[in-house]
Short mmCIF file of C-alpha atoms and ligand atoms in Angstrom, two decimals:
data_model
loop_
_atom_site.label_atom_id
_atom_site.label_comp_id
_atom_site.label_asym_id
_atom_site.label_seq_id
_atom_site.Cartn_x
_atom_site.Cartn_y
_atom_site.Cartn_z
CA MET G 269 15.50 17.68 -26.57
CA THR G 270 14.58 13.99 -26.42
CA THR G 271 13.04 12.43 -29.52
CA LEU G 272 9.98 10.42 -28.57
CA LEU G 273 9.56 6.99 -30.13
CA GLU G 274 6.84 6.48 -32.73
CA MET G 275 4.02 3.96 -32.36
CA THR G 276 1.39 2.57 -34.70
CA PRO G 277 -2.09 1.59 -33.49
CA PRO G 278 -3.41 -1.88 -34.33
CA THR G 279 -5.15 -2.12 -37.71
CA SER G 280 -7.94 -4.15 -36.09
CA GLY G 281 -8.90 -1.37 -33.68
CA LEU G 282 -12.15 -0.24 -35.23
CA ALA G 283 -13.37 -3.80 -35.15
CA GLY G 284 -12.20 -4.60 -31.64
CA SER G 285 -13.83 -8.01 -31.56
CA TYR G 286 -11.96 -11.07 -32.77
CA ILE G 287 -14.61 -13.78 -32.90
CA ASN G 288 -14.42 -17.21 -34.52
CA GLY G 289 -11.17 -16.28 -36.25
CA GLU G 290 -12.50 -13.06 -37.81
CA TRP G 291 -12.58 -9.37 -36.97
CA HIS G 292 -16.02 -7.88 -36.36
CA ARG G 293 -17.21 -4.34 -35.80
CA PRO G 294 -19.83 -3.96 -33.07
CA GLU G 295 -23.33 -4.45 -34.40
CA ASP G 296 -24.45 -1.06 -33.12
CA GLY G 297 -21.36 0.70 -34.54
CA ARG G 298 -20.30 2.23 -31.25
CA THR G 299 -16.66 3.05 -30.51
CA LEU G 300 -14.38 3.96 -27.61
CA VAL G 301 -11.58 6.52 -27.83
CA ILE G 302 -8.23 5.26 -26.51
CA GLU G 303 -6.01 7.96 -25.06
CA ASN G 304 -2.32 8.39 -24.48
CA PRO G 305 -2.07 9.35 -20.78
CA SER G 306 1.43 10.78 -21.14
CA ARG G 307 0.08 13.43 -23.54
CA ARG G 308 -3.66 13.44 -22.96
CA THR G 309 -4.26 12.99 -26.69
CA ALA G 310 -6.36 10.43 -28.55
CA ILE G 311 -4.49 7.48 -30.09
CA CYS G 312 -7.35 5.89 -32.01
CA GLU G 313 -10.89 4.59 -31.74
CA ILE G 314 -11.79 0.98 -31.17
CA GLY G 315 -15.00 -1.02 -31.37
CA ARG G 316 -17.14 -0.91 -28.25
CA GLY G 317 -18.45 -4.45 -28.07
CA GLY G 318 -21.33 -5.35 -25.79
CA LYS G 319 -23.78 -8.11 -25.03
CA THR G 320 -24.22 -9.11 -28.70
CA GLU G 321 -20.50 -9.50 -29.36
CA ILE G 322 -19.98 -11.37 -26.08
CA ASP G 323 -22.77 -13.76 -26.91
CA ARG G 324 -21.33 -14.43 -30.38
CA ALA G 325 -17.87 -14.99 -28.94
CA VAL G 326 -19.14 -17.38 -26.25
CA LYS G 327 -21.09 -19.35 -28.88
CA ALA G 328 -17.98 -19.55 -31.08
CA ALA G 329 -15.91 -20.75 -28.13
CA ARG G 330 -18.53 -23.38 -27.25
CA ALA G 331 -18.58 -24.66 -30.83
CA ALA G 332 -14.78 -24.90 -30.97
CA LEU G 333 -14.48 -26.69 -27.63
CA PRO G 334 -14.95 -30.39 -28.55
CA ALA G 335 -12.17 -30.43 -31.16
CA TRP G 336 -9.83 -28.24 -29.13
CA ARG G 337 -10.05 -30.24 -25.91
CA ALA G 338 -9.56 -33.47 -27.90
CA LEU G 339 -6.28 -32.20 -29.35
CA PRO G 340 -3.17 -33.65 -27.63
CA ALA G 341 -1.85 -31.21 -25.03
CA SER G 342 1.50 -31.18 -26.84
CA GLU G 343 -0.23 -29.82 -29.98
CA ARG G 344 -1.97 -27.10 -27.99
CA GLY G 345 1.37 -26.30 -26.38
CA LYS G 346 3.07 -25.95 -29.77
CA LEU G 347 0.58 -23.27 -30.81
CA LEU G 348 1.15 -21.33 -27.59
CA SER G 349 4.92 -21.51 -28.08
CA GLU G 350 4.47 -20.25 -31.64
CA LEU G 351 2.46 -17.28 -30.37
CA GLY G 352 5.29 -16.58 -27.90
CA ARG G 353 7.74 -16.66 -30.80
CA ARG G 354 5.63 -14.27 -32.90
CA LEU G 355 5.32 -11.89 -29.98
CA GLU G 356 9.07 -11.94 -29.38
CA GLU G 357 9.66 -11.12 -33.05
CA ASN G 358 7.28 -8.14 -32.81
CA ALA G 359 8.10 -7.16 -29.23
CA GLU G 360 9.30 -3.62 -29.95
CA ASP G 361 6.20 -2.71 -31.94
CA VAL G 362 3.84 -4.17 -29.34
CA ALA G 363 5.81 -2.58 -26.48
CA ARG G 364 5.47 0.89 -28.03
CA THR G 365 1.73 0.43 -28.33
CA LEU G 366 1.60 -0.67 -24.73
CA ALA G 367 3.67 2.31 -23.57
CA ALA G 368 1.45 4.75 -25.46
CA GLU G 369 -1.86 3.45 -24.11
CA SER G 370 -0.89 2.42 -20.56
CA GLY G 371 1.66 5.10 -19.70
CA ASN G 372 4.17 2.42 -18.66
CA ALA G 373 7.63 3.63 -19.68
CA ILE G 374 9.09 1.82 -22.67
CA LYS G 375 12.58 1.70 -21.13
CA THR G 376 11.77 0.20 -17.74
CA GLN G 377 8.39 -1.48 -18.23
CA SER G 378 6.78 -1.97 -21.62
CA ARG G 379 9.69 -3.69 -23.38
CA GLY G 380 10.11 -6.00 -20.41
CA GLU G 381 6.40 -6.74 -20.35
CA ALA G 382 6.30 -7.67 -24.05
CA MET G 383 9.23 -10.05 -23.60
CA GLY G 384 7.77 -11.36 -20.33
CA ALA G 385 4.47 -12.13 -22.05
CA SER G 386 6.32 -13.99 -24.78
CA GLY G 387 8.05 -15.99 -22.02
CA VAL G 388 4.68 -16.86 -20.48
CA PHE G 389 3.43 -18.32 -23.80
CA LYS G 390 6.61 -20.33 -24.20
CA TYR G 391 6.47 -21.59 -20.61
CA TYR G 392 2.89 -22.85 -20.95
CA GLY G 393 3.69 -24.14 -24.42
CA GLY G 394 6.32 -26.36 -22.81
CA VAL G 395 4.47 -27.48 -19.68
CA ALA G 396 1.13 -28.06 -21.43
CA VAL G 397 1.97 -31.78 -21.50
CA GLU G 398 2.28 -31.91 -17.69
CA GLN G 399 -1.39 -32.69 -17.05
CA LYS G 400 -1.03 -35.98 -15.30
CA GLY G 401 -3.64 -37.97 -13.44
CA GLU G 402 -3.37 -40.53 -10.66
CA THR G 403 -4.05 -44.25 -10.43
CA LEU G 404 -5.73 -45.57 -7.30
CA PRO G 405 -5.07 -48.98 -5.70
CA PHE G 406 -8.67 -50.06 -5.06
CA GLY G 407 -7.78 -53.74 -5.36
CA SER G 408 -7.82 -56.49 -7.88
CA GLY G 409 -10.46 -56.14 -10.57
CA LEU G 410 -10.83 -52.40 -10.16
CA PHE G 411 -8.85 -50.03 -12.33
CA SER G 412 -9.35 -46.54 -10.98
CA TYR G 413 -7.64 -43.45 -12.24
CA SER G 414 -8.13 -39.73 -12.57
CA VAL G 415 -7.81 -37.36 -15.52
CA ARG G 416 -7.90 -33.58 -15.85
CA GLU G 417 -10.82 -32.13 -17.79
CA PRO G 418 -11.15 -28.50 -18.93
CA HIS G 419 -14.02 -26.49 -17.45
CA GLY G 420 -15.15 -25.48 -20.95
CA VAL G 421 -15.59 -21.85 -21.99
CA VAL G 422 -13.48 -19.40 -19.98
CA GLY G 423 -14.31 -15.70 -19.74
CA SER G 424 -11.23 -13.65 -18.80
CA ILE G 425 -11.20 -10.01 -17.82
CA ILE G 426 -7.97 -8.08 -17.36
CA PRO G 427 -6.95 -4.61 -16.11
CA TRP G 428 -4.88 -1.96 -17.87
CA ASN G 429 -1.79 -2.00 -15.69
CA SER G 430 -0.07 -4.96 -17.37
CA PRO G 431 -2.50 -6.09 -20.05
CA LEU G 432 -0.08 -8.00 -22.21
CA GLN G 433 1.43 -10.04 -19.40
CA LEU G 434 -1.93 -10.76 -17.79
CA GLY G 435 -3.51 -11.49 -21.18
CA ALA G 436 -0.70 -13.97 -21.90
CA VAL G 437 -1.25 -15.67 -18.54
CA LYS G 438 -5.01 -15.99 -19.00
CA ILE G 439 -4.82 -17.15 -22.63
CA SER G 440 -2.07 -19.68 -21.91
CA MET G 441 -3.63 -21.17 -18.80
CA ALA G 442 -7.01 -21.59 -20.47
CA LEU G 443 -5.82 -22.94 -23.82
CA ALA G 444 -3.06 -25.21 -22.51
CA THR G 445 -5.61 -27.03 -20.37
CA GLY G 446 -8.08 -27.52 -23.24
CA ASN G 447 -10.52 -24.68 -22.56
CA CYS G 448 -11.59 -22.07 -25.13
CA ILE G 449 -11.42 -18.41 -24.15
CA VAL G 450 -13.20 -15.08 -24.56
CA LEU G 451 -10.88 -12.32 -23.37
CA LYS G 452 -12.08 -8.83 -22.47
CA PRO G 453 -9.21 -6.33 -22.16
CA ALA G 454 -9.55 -3.12 -20.13
CA GLU G 455 -11.13 -0.17 -21.90
CA ASP G 456 -8.11 2.02 -21.09
CA ALA G 457 -5.48 -0.28 -22.58
CA PRO G 458 -6.79 -2.76 -25.15
CA LEU G 459 -4.44 -1.95 -28.03
CA ALA G 460 -1.45 -4.18 -27.19
CA VAL G 461 -3.87 -7.07 -26.66
CA LEU G 462 -5.42 -6.36 -30.08
CA LYS G 463 -1.93 -6.48 -31.58
CA LEU G 464 -1.43 -9.80 -29.85
CA ALA G 465 -4.70 -11.04 -31.37
CA GLU G 466 -3.48 -9.88 -34.79
CA LEU G 467 -0.33 -11.96 -34.25
CA ALA G 468 -2.48 -14.94 -33.25
CA ASP G 469 -4.72 -14.59 -36.32
CA GLY G 470 -4.88 -17.92 -38.16
CA LEU G 471 -2.90 -19.77 -35.50
CA PHE G 472 -5.59 -21.34 -33.34
CA PRO G 473 -8.67 -23.05 -34.81
CA PRO G 474 -11.52 -20.50 -35.18
CA GLY G 475 -13.42 -19.91 -31.94
CA VAL G 476 -10.68 -21.18 -29.61
CA PHE G 477 -9.35 -17.71 -28.87
CA ASN G 478 -11.71 -14.71 -28.97
CA VAL G 479 -11.33 -11.09 -27.89
CA VAL G 480 -14.10 -8.56 -27.28
CA THR G 481 -13.18 -4.96 -26.45
CA GLY G 482 -15.62 -2.79 -24.53
CA THR G 483 -16.38 -1.38 -21.12
CA GLY G 484 -16.59 -3.32 -17.88
CA GLU G 485 -20.22 -2.45 -17.28
CA GLU G 486 -21.25 -3.64 -20.76
CA ALA G 487 -18.94 -6.29 -22.26
CA GLY G 488 -17.40 -7.29 -18.90
CA ALA G 489 -20.70 -7.74 -17.08
CA ALA G 490 -22.20 -9.59 -20.08
CA LEU G 491 -19.28 -12.03 -20.09
CA VAL G 492 -19.40 -12.70 -16.37
CA SER G 493 -23.13 -13.33 -16.33
CA HIS G 494 -23.31 -15.33 -19.57
CA PRO G 495 -24.93 -18.67 -18.71
CA ASP G 496 -22.64 -20.59 -21.05
CA VAL G 497 -19.38 -19.36 -19.51
CA ASN G 498 -18.13 -22.11 -17.21
CA LYS G 499 -15.25 -20.28 -15.64
CA VAL G 500 -14.39 -16.63 -15.06
CA SER G 501 -10.82 -15.55 -14.52
CA PHE G 502 -10.58 -11.94 -13.38
CA THR G 503 -7.69 -9.65 -12.52
CA GLY G 504 -8.59 -6.19 -11.29
CA SER G 505 -9.88 -4.28 -8.31
CA SER G 506 -11.35 -5.91 -5.22
CA GLU G 507 -14.49 -3.85 -5.76
CA VAL G 508 -15.23 -5.39 -9.17
CA GLY G 509 -13.93 -8.75 -7.93
CA LYS G 510 -16.77 -8.80 -5.39
CA LEU G 511 -19.35 -8.11 -8.11
CA ILE G 512 -17.90 -10.96 -10.13
CA GLY G 513 -17.94 -13.27 -7.12
CA HIS G 514 -21.67 -12.60 -6.71
CA ALA G 515 -22.48 -12.96 -10.42
CA THR G 516 -20.66 -16.27 -10.77
CA ALA G 517 -22.10 -17.65 -7.52
CA GLU G 518 -25.56 -17.45 -9.11
CA ARG G 519 -24.73 -20.39 -11.37
CA PHE G 520 -21.73 -21.82 -9.46
CA ALA G 521 -19.36 -20.94 -12.30
CA LYS G 522 -15.74 -21.52 -11.36
CA VAL G 523 -13.84 -18.33 -10.60
CA THR G 524 -10.28 -17.09 -10.13
CA LEU G 525 -9.86 -13.60 -8.67
CA GLU G 526 -6.52 -11.77 -8.68
CA LEU G 527 -7.26 -8.55 -6.81
CA GLY G 528 -5.58 -5.66 -5.09
CA GLY G 529 -2.85 -5.38 -2.48
CA LYS G 530 -1.27 -3.09 0.10
CA SER G 531 1.92 -4.99 0.55
CA PRO G 532 4.39 -4.47 3.40
CA THR G 533 8.13 -4.07 2.97
CA VAL G 534 9.98 -4.77 6.23
CA VAL G 535 13.63 -3.82 6.72
CA PHE G 536 15.71 -5.06 9.68
CA PRO G 537 19.05 -3.51 10.74
CA ASP G 538 21.29 -6.28 9.41
CA ALA G 539 19.97 -5.60 5.88
CA ILE G 540 22.15 -2.48 5.66
CA GLU G 541 25.25 -3.88 7.40
CA GLY G 542 28.57 -3.96 5.53
CA ASP G 543 28.04 -3.32 1.83
CA ARG G 544 24.34 -4.23 1.85
CA LEU G 545 22.95 -0.69 2.10
CA GLU G 546 22.93 0.05 -1.66
CA HIS G 547 21.33 -3.27 -2.58
CA THR G 548 18.64 -2.99 0.07
CA ALA G 549 17.79 0.64 -0.76
CA GLN G 550 17.56 -0.18 -4.48
CA HIS G 551 15.31 -3.19 -3.94
CA VAL G 552 13.00 -1.28 -1.57
CA VAL G 553 12.53 1.19 -4.46
CA ASN G 554 12.04 -1.69 -6.92
CA ALA G 555 9.50 -3.36 -4.61
CA MET G 556 7.47 -0.15 -4.51
CA ARG G 557 7.23 -0.33 -8.34
CA PHE G 558 7.93 3.40 -8.65
CA ALA G 559 8.92 2.68 -12.26
CA ARG G 560 5.34 1.49 -12.84
CA GLN G 561 4.01 4.72 -11.25
CA GLY G 562 3.09 2.43 -8.33
CA GLN G 563 0.33 0.93 -10.50
CA SER G 564 1.15 -2.60 -9.52
CA CYS G 565 -0.89 -4.95 -7.38
CA THR G 566 2.32 -6.17 -5.69
CA ALA G 567 3.71 -2.69 -4.86
CA GLY G 568 5.46 -2.68 -1.47
CA SER G 569 3.65 0.53 -0.61
CA ARG G 570 3.86 0.25 3.20
CA LEU G 571 7.51 0.49 4.19
CA PHE G 572 8.39 -0.54 7.75
CA ILE G 573 11.96 0.39 8.72
CA HIS G 574 13.54 -0.59 12.03
CA GLU G 575 13.94 2.63 14.02
CA GLU G 576 17.71 2.06 14.50
CA ILE G 577 18.44 2.33 10.77
CA TRP G 578 15.86 4.89 9.63
CA ASP G 579 18.42 7.73 9.46
CA ARG G 580 20.86 5.71 7.37
CA LEU G 581 18.48 3.93 5.03
CA MET G 582 15.87 6.58 4.25
CA PRO G 583 18.26 9.09 2.61
CA ARG G 584 19.48 6.36 0.24
CA ILE G 585 15.91 5.38 -0.67
CA ILE G 586 15.05 9.03 -1.34
CA GLU G 587 18.19 9.52 -3.41
CA LYS G 588 17.53 6.46 -5.58
CA THR G 589 13.88 7.35 -6.08
CA SER G 590 14.71 10.96 -6.96
CA ALA G 591 17.17 9.75 -9.60
CA LEU G 592 14.35 8.17 -11.61
CA LYS G 593 13.43 10.30 -14.61
CA VAL G 594 9.71 11.00 -14.96
CA GLY G 595 8.48 11.56 -18.51
CA ASP G 596 6.52 10.49 -21.56
CA ALA G 597 6.25 6.71 -21.68
CA LEU G 598 7.69 6.81 -25.23
CA ASP G 599 10.70 8.87 -24.13
CA PRO G 600 13.49 6.28 -24.49
CA ASP G 601 15.20 7.67 -21.37
CA ALA G 602 12.22 7.97 -19.01
CA ASP G 603 12.16 5.57 -16.07
CA ILE G 604 8.66 6.49 -14.88
CA GLY G 605 5.72 7.17 -17.21
CA ALA G 606 2.12 8.23 -16.63
CA LEU G 607 -0.88 7.18 -14.57
CA VAL G 608 -3.42 5.63 -16.88
CA ASN G 609 -6.20 8.25 -16.93
CA SER G 610 -7.61 11.38 -15.35
CA GLU G 611 -9.78 9.44 -12.92
CA ARG G 612 -6.81 7.52 -11.52
CA TYR G 613 -4.75 10.73 -11.45
CA SER G 614 -7.44 12.55 -9.46
CA GLU G 615 -7.80 9.65 -7.03
CA VAL G 616 -4.06 9.51 -6.39
CA ARG G 617 -4.02 13.27 -5.95
CA ALA G 618 -6.91 13.08 -3.49
CA PHE G 619 -5.09 10.46 -1.39
CA ILE G 620 -2.01 12.69 -1.21
CA ALA G 621 -4.03 15.83 -0.46
CA GLU G 622 -5.87 14.06 2.35
CA ALA G 623 -2.63 12.83 3.95
CA LYS G 624 -1.20 16.36 3.64
CA ALA G 625 -4.26 17.83 5.35
CA GLN G 626 -3.89 15.25 8.13
CA GLY G 627 -0.31 16.45 8.71
CA ALA G 628 1.82 13.78 7.00
CA THR G 629 5.49 14.66 6.43
CA PHE G 630 6.62 14.70 2.79
CA LEU G 631 10.07 13.09 2.69
CA LEU G 632 9.89 13.26 -1.11
CA GLY G 633 7.50 14.93 -3.54
CA ASP G 634 4.32 16.91 -2.99
CA GLU G 635 0.69 17.05 -4.03
CA PRO G 636 0.58 16.73 -7.86
CA ASP G 637 -0.68 19.58 -10.08
CA ASP G 638 -4.39 19.57 -10.67
CA ASN G 639 -4.30 19.99 -14.47
CA PRO G 640 -1.07 18.56 -15.86
CA ALA G 641 -0.09 18.24 -19.54
CA GLY G 642 0.36 14.49 -18.96
CA PHE G 643 -0.67 12.33 -15.99
CA THR G 644 2.92 12.02 -14.78
CA PRO G 645 3.15 12.59 -11.04
CA SER G 646 6.53 12.41 -9.33
CA PRO G 647 7.11 9.83 -6.59
CA VAL G 648 5.95 10.67 -3.09
CA ILE G 649 7.32 9.22 0.17
CA LEU G 650 5.38 10.06 3.32
CA SER G 651 6.09 9.62 7.03
CA GLY G 652 4.65 10.98 10.25
CA LEU G 653 1.60 8.75 9.98
CA ASP G 654 0.56 5.36 11.20
CA ASN G 655 -0.91 2.18 9.83
CA SER G 656 -4.48 3.31 10.52
CA TRP G 657 -4.47 6.21 8.03
CA ARG G 658 -6.47 5.71 4.85
CA ILE G 659 -3.34 6.20 2.76
CA ALA G 660 -1.71 3.33 4.69
CA ARG G 661 -4.74 1.04 4.40
CA GLU G 662 -6.16 1.48 0.91
CA GLU G 663 -4.53 0.69 -2.39
CA VAL G 664 -3.47 4.08 -3.80
CA PHE G 665 -2.29 2.58 -7.11
CA GLY G 666 0.03 5.52 -7.62
CA PRO G 667 3.69 6.36 -6.87
CA VAL G 668 3.07 6.86 -3.16
CA MET G 669 4.92 4.99 -0.42
CA VAL G 670 4.23 5.43 3.29
CA ALA G 671 7.13 4.84 5.68
CA ILE G 672 6.64 3.81 9.31
CA PRO G 673 9.32 2.99 11.89
CA PHE G 674 9.09 -0.14 14.07
CA ARG G 675 10.81 -1.31 17.24
CA ASN G 676 10.69 -5.09 17.18
CA GLU G 677 9.65 -8.15 15.22
CA GLU G 678 6.40 -8.73 17.07
CA GLU G 679 5.24 -5.18 16.44
CA VAL G 680 6.08 -5.25 12.73
CA ILE G 681 4.34 -8.59 12.14
CA GLN G 682 1.23 -7.13 13.73
CA MET G 683 1.39 -4.01 11.52
CA ALA G 684 2.22 -5.97 8.36
CA ASN G 685 -0.84 -8.18 8.85
CA ASP G 686 -3.14 -5.35 9.91
CA THR G 687 -4.70 -5.09 6.44
CA HIS G 688 -7.56 -6.73 4.59
CA TYR G 689 -5.15 -7.54 1.74
CA GLY G 690 -2.71 -10.45 1.52
CA LEU G 691 -1.02 -10.36 -1.87
CA ALA G 692 2.73 -9.80 -1.52
CA ALA G 693 5.39 -8.90 1.07
CA PHE G 694 9.08 -8.03 1.00
CA ILE G 695 11.41 -8.79 3.91
CA PHE G 696 14.96 -7.52 4.18
CA THR G 697 17.18 -9.43 6.64
CA HIS G 698 19.89 -12.08 6.41
CA ASP G 699 18.99 -13.74 9.72
CA ASN G 700 17.71 -17.17 8.68
CA SER G 701 15.74 -17.77 11.87
CA ARG G 702 13.99 -14.46 11.43
CA ILE G 703 13.35 -15.16 7.74
CA THR G 704 11.75 -18.48 8.68
CA ARG G 705 9.55 -16.88 11.35
CA LEU G 706 8.45 -13.90 9.27
CA THR G 707 7.76 -15.78 6.06
CA ARG G 708 5.44 -18.04 8.09
CA ALA G 709 3.84 -15.23 10.09
CA ILE G 710 3.06 -12.71 7.33
CA ASP G 711 -0.21 -13.25 5.44
CA ALA G 712 0.67 -12.99 1.75
CA GLY G 713 0.53 -15.15 -1.34
CA TRP G 714 4.07 -14.19 -2.37
CA ILE G 715 6.95 -13.17 -0.11
CA GLN G 716 10.31 -12.05 -1.43
CA VAL G 717 13.34 -11.86 0.83
CA ASN G 718 16.09 -9.33 0.10
CA GLN G 719 14.73 -8.46 -3.32
CA GLY G 720 11.86 -6.68 -5.01
CA GLY G 721 11.53 -8.59 -8.28
CA GLY G 722 8.64 -9.48 -10.59
CA GLN G 723 6.73 -12.72 -11.20
CA ILE G 724 8.50 -15.56 -12.98
CA PRO G 725 6.61 -18.16 -15.06
CA GLY G 726 6.47 -21.35 -13.05
CA MET G 727 5.73 -19.76 -9.67
CA SER G 728 2.22 -20.09 -8.27
CA TYR G 729 1.14 -16.52 -7.75
CA GLY G 730 -2.07 -15.38 -6.05
CA GLY G 731 -3.37 -13.72 -2.92
CA THR G 732 -5.01 -14.53 0.38
CA LYS G 733 -7.57 -12.50 2.39
CA GLN G 734 -9.26 -9.92 0.11
CA SER G 735 -6.47 -10.12 -2.47
CA GLY G 736 -8.25 -12.95 -4.20
CA THR G 737 -8.58 -16.63 -4.72
CA GLY G 738 -6.67 -19.07 -6.93
CA SER G 739 -3.19 -18.80 -8.33
CA GLU G 740 -1.69 -18.15 -11.73
CA TYR G 741 1.68 -18.28 -13.58
CA SER G 742 2.28 -22.00 -12.90
CA ILE G 743 1.08 -25.28 -14.37
CA GLU G 744 -0.16 -26.24 -10.89
CA GLY G 745 -2.23 -23.04 -10.76
CA ALA G 746 -3.60 -23.75 -14.25
CA LEU G 747 -4.55 -27.32 -13.33
CA ASP G 748 -6.23 -26.26 -10.09
CA ALA G 749 -8.09 -23.34 -11.62
CA TYR G 750 -8.85 -24.33 -15.22
CA THR G 751 -9.53 -28.05 -14.94
CA TYR G 752 -11.43 -30.42 -12.72
CA ARG G 753 -10.29 -33.84 -11.64
CA LYS G 754 -12.46 -36.63 -13.04
CA SER G 755 -12.20 -40.03 -11.35
CA ILE G 756 -12.86 -43.11 -13.45
CA THR G 757 -13.34 -46.57 -11.95
CA ILE G 758 -13.43 -49.60 -14.24
CA HIS G 759 -14.56 -53.02 -13.10
CA VAL G 760 -12.23 -55.31 -15.01
CA GLU G 761 -13.62 -58.74 -15.86
CA ASN G 762 -11.39 -61.75 -15.24
CA ALA G 763 -8.68 -59.54 -13.73
CA GLY G 764 -7.06 -62.51 -11.98
P1 NAD I 83 -11.01 -2.69 -12.49
O1 NAD I 83 -11.51 -3.71 -11.56
O2 NAD I 83 -11.65 -1.37 -12.51
O3 NAD I 83 -11.08 -3.21 -14.00
C1 NAD I 83 -10.50 -4.44 -14.38
C2 NAD I 83 -11.29 -5.02 -15.53
O4 NAD I 83 -12.62 -5.30 -15.08
C3 NAD I 83 -11.42 -4.12 -16.74
O5 NAD I 83 -11.30 -4.89 -17.91
C4 NAD I 83 -12.84 -3.58 -16.61
O6 NAD I 83 -13.41 -3.25 -17.85
C5 NAD I 83 -13.54 -4.77 -16.00
N1 NAD I 83 -14.78 -4.42 -15.27
C6 NAD I 83 -15.09 -3.27 -14.63
N2 NAD I 83 -16.33 -3.35 -14.10
C7 NAD I 83 -16.81 -4.57 -14.42
C8 NAD I 83 -18.03 -5.25 -14.15
N3 NAD I 83 -19.00 -4.67 -13.46
N4 NAD I 83 -18.17 -6.51 -14.61
C9 NAD I 83 -17.20 -7.12 -15.31
N5 NAD I 83 -16.01 -6.52 -15.60
C10 NAD I 83 -15.83 -5.26 -15.15
O7 NAD I 83 -9.47 -2.61 -12.18
P2 NAD I 83 -8.41 -1.65 -12.80
O8 NAD I 83 -8.57 -0.33 -12.16
O9 NAD I 83 -8.44 -1.75 -14.28
O10 NAD I 83 -7.04 -2.35 -12.34
C11 NAD I 83 -6.41 -2.06 -11.17
C12 NAD I 83 -6.67 -3.11 -10.12
O11 NAD I 83 -6.22 -4.39 -10.58
C13 NAD I 83 -5.92 -2.86 -8.85
O12 NAD I 83 -6.75 -3.06 -7.74
C14 NAD I 83 -4.81 -3.92 -8.87
O13 NAD I 83 -4.32 -4.26 -7.61
C15 NAD I 83 -5.48 -5.04 -9.55
N6 NAD I 83 -4.50 -5.97 -10.12
C16 NAD I 83 -4.31 -7.17 -9.50
C17 NAD I 83 -3.36 -8.06 -9.99
C18 NAD I 83 -3.12 -9.38 -9.33
O14 NAD I 83 -2.51 -10.23 -9.95
N7 NAD I 83 -3.57 -9.60 -8.12
C19 NAD I 83 -2.60 -7.71 -11.12
C20 NAD I 83 -2.82 -6.47 -11.71
C21 NAD I 83 -3.78 -5.61 -11.20
#
């Protein structure tokens, strides 16, 4: 029998709010229970912050802003790099916490996420100095130039599916550019972020970096509508993204929205020629993010296979997916962990049940049990449906891939774009002309060709259509989204 890894909850949990460099319990004493979705057991309780804690955190951030924005960018960068170093040193501990609360398997996901988040801090620590302005040739006697100014206080809200990585992105982008931040982690997975805040304790000047744990309806809504928050950066569902868009429009607060996706994976015949079959099949599986239980915004969950190669490629995809071990996220050998909570589990189950009732063919898997010991459904691959089915249109956010054959390029471009989302896409072909045409024609913020990898710090990542607005992971994205360009024109006396 496998020995499951141990984890320790953060010591700050019962406080939950890190405000002005100190831990605070919610004024009203309320708490939230954080559960382990692999086992359906409680891990610990944390503080359930609300309007009062958000207001205190925003005030602390406002007070810290003048000194923080005046600090040289290189100094701000050094502190971010140091946080990256501390996280790397404690990566295993933080990764175990993350696995326990999120259900993301330690072997395939949580360790990688902890190290990836450390890499994000180090990246922004290094590029923080790259905040250049322009000079403008308005003629003799006029010296005109532009500088980048921070928006001010940033309110960031993140989901549970990769809280550490997304937390690192939000914190780094805001702080590198001279903003102060109030971060609200998701109520299902706040513990790894609290551990990160423990690692950051004493590093930044008080008030620069604040965390408030609580629910979306309470702490999240209070943060978004707070009149002194100048910018909101949100990653989560399109549904909540719309609410945030409305709330911020009221006062014209700046906003970045990283929302959902229903990304196409398109495979042409030449992608399995010669010895390419194994690579292509493996990367189709990777693109679907089965090892994240499909709980990834970039999951290539609509698979379009050219009809000529369906019979050769599909068995290899099924074989590789079936080889993934489903288990407890703290099982050191499990490749796939658990869906985050009972609500998500029931929704995924309902999607599958509906497709079954409509007559979909199960190439792999079946409808999950209705009362499992842990929320660990096995991967499902469906065919015998078309792009108009709900399961092919909506984001399932579970280990469910729909597979649809296509006849030609024109048809597959039409199907790939027949969605209200535009986040990611994966194309498998080695024909350069085709690559050029498809990468132009498909609506998506990020297209990968012949691979199904993850984001890399330095790339500008974000979606089009209803997948959001703004981009993250790069210094360009940070400058566009977290600063404004100020133009300064000086009339120079006796310029000659
Ligand atoms: P969600 O929208 O339910 O919750 C995300 C966050 O918003 C949580 O912290 C929650 O507490 C908060 N929230 C909820 N209601 C709120 C409200 N009324 N006001 C303010 N905040 C509120 O999303 P989720 O289910 O946690 O995450 C899954 C979604 O996130 C998926 O749609 C996925 O595609 C998306 N996602 C997108 C990206 C990306 O980069 N585009 C990355 C990861 C996840």
